[in-house]
Coordinates of N, CA and C in Angstrom, one line a residue:
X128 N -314.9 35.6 -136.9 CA -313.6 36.1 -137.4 C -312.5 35.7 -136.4
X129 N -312.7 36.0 -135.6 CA -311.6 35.6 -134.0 C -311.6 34.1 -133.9
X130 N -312.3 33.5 -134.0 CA -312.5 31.8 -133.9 C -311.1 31.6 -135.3
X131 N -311.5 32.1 -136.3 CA -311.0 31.6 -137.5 C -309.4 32.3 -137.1
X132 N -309.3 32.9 -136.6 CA -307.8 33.3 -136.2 C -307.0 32.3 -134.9
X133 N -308.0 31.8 -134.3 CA -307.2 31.1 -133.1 C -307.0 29.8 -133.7
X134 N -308.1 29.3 -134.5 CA -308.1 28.0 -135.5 C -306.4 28.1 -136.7
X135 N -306.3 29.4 -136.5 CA -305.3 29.7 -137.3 C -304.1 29.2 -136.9
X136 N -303.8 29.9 -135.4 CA -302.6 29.7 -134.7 C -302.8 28.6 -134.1
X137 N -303.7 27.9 -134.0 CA -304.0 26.4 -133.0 C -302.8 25.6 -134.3
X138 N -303.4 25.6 -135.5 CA -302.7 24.8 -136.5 C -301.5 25.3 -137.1
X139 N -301.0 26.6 -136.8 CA -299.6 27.0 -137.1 C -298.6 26.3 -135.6
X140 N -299.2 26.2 -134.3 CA -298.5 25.1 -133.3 C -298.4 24.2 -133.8
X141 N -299.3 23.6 -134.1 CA -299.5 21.8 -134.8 C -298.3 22.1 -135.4
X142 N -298.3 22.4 -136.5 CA -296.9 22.7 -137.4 C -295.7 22.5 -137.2
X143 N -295.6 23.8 -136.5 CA -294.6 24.4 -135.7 C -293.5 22.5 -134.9
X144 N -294.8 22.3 -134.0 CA -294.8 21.2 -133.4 C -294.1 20.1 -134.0
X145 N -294.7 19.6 -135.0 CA -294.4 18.4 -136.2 C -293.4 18.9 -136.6
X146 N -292.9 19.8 -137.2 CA -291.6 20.2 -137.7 C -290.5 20.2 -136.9
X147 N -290.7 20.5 -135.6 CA -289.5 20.8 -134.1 C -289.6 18.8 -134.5
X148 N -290.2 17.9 -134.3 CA -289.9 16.9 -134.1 C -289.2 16.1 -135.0
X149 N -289.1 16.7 -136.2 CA -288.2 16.8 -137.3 C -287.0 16.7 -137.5
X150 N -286.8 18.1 -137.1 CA -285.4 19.0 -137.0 C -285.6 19.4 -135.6
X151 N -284.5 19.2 -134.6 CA -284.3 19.5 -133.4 C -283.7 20.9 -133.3
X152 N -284.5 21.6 -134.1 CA -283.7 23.3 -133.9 C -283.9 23.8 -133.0
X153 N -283.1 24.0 -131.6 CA -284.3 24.6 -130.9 C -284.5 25.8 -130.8
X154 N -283.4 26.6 -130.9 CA -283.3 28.2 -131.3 C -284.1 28.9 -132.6
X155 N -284.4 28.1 -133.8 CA -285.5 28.6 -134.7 C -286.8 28.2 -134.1
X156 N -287.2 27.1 -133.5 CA -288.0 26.8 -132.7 C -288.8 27.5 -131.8
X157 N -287.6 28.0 -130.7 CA -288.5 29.1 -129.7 C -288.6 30.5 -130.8
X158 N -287.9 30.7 -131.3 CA -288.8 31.9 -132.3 C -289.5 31.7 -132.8
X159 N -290.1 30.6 -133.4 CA -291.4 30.6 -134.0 C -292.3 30.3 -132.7
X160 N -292.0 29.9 -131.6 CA -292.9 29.9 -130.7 C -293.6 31.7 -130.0
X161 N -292.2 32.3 -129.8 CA -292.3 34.0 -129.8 C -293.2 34.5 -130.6
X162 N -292.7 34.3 -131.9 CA -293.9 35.0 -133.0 C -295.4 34.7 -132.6
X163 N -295.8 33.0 -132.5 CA -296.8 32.6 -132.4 C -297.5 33.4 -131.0
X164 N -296.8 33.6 -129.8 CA -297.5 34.0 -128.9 C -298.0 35.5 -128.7
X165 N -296.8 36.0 -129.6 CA -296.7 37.6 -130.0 C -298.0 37.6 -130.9
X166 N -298.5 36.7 -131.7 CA -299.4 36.9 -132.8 C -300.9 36.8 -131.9
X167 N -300.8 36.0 -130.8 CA -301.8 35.2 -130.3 C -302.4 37.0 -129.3
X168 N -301.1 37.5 -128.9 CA -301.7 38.2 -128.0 C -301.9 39.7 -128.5
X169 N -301.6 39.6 -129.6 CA -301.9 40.5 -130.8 C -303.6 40.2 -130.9
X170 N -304.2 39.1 -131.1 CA -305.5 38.9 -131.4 C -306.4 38.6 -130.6
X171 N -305.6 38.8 -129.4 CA -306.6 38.7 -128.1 C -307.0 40.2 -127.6
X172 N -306.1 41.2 -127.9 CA -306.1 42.8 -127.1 C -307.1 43.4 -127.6
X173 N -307.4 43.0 -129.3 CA -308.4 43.8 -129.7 C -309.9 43.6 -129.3

């Protein structure tokens, strides 16, 4: 179950990633990076 959560956020980066190179937002950008890290360390504590 944890594997399938980091495989989660590994490919919400990818995303995240491919889209920033897109659209040069970079202020919606680092918030989706915040969330992503907030999520990550959300699924590491338990």
């Amino acid at each position: 179950m944890k594997r399938d959560s980091e495989l989660a956020l590994f490919d919400l980066e990818r995303r995240i990633v491919q889209w920033d190179e897109n659209r040069q937002d970079e202020e919606s950008t680092q918030a989706l990076r915040e969330s992503v890290d907030a999520a990550r360390r959300r699924s590491t504590d338990r």
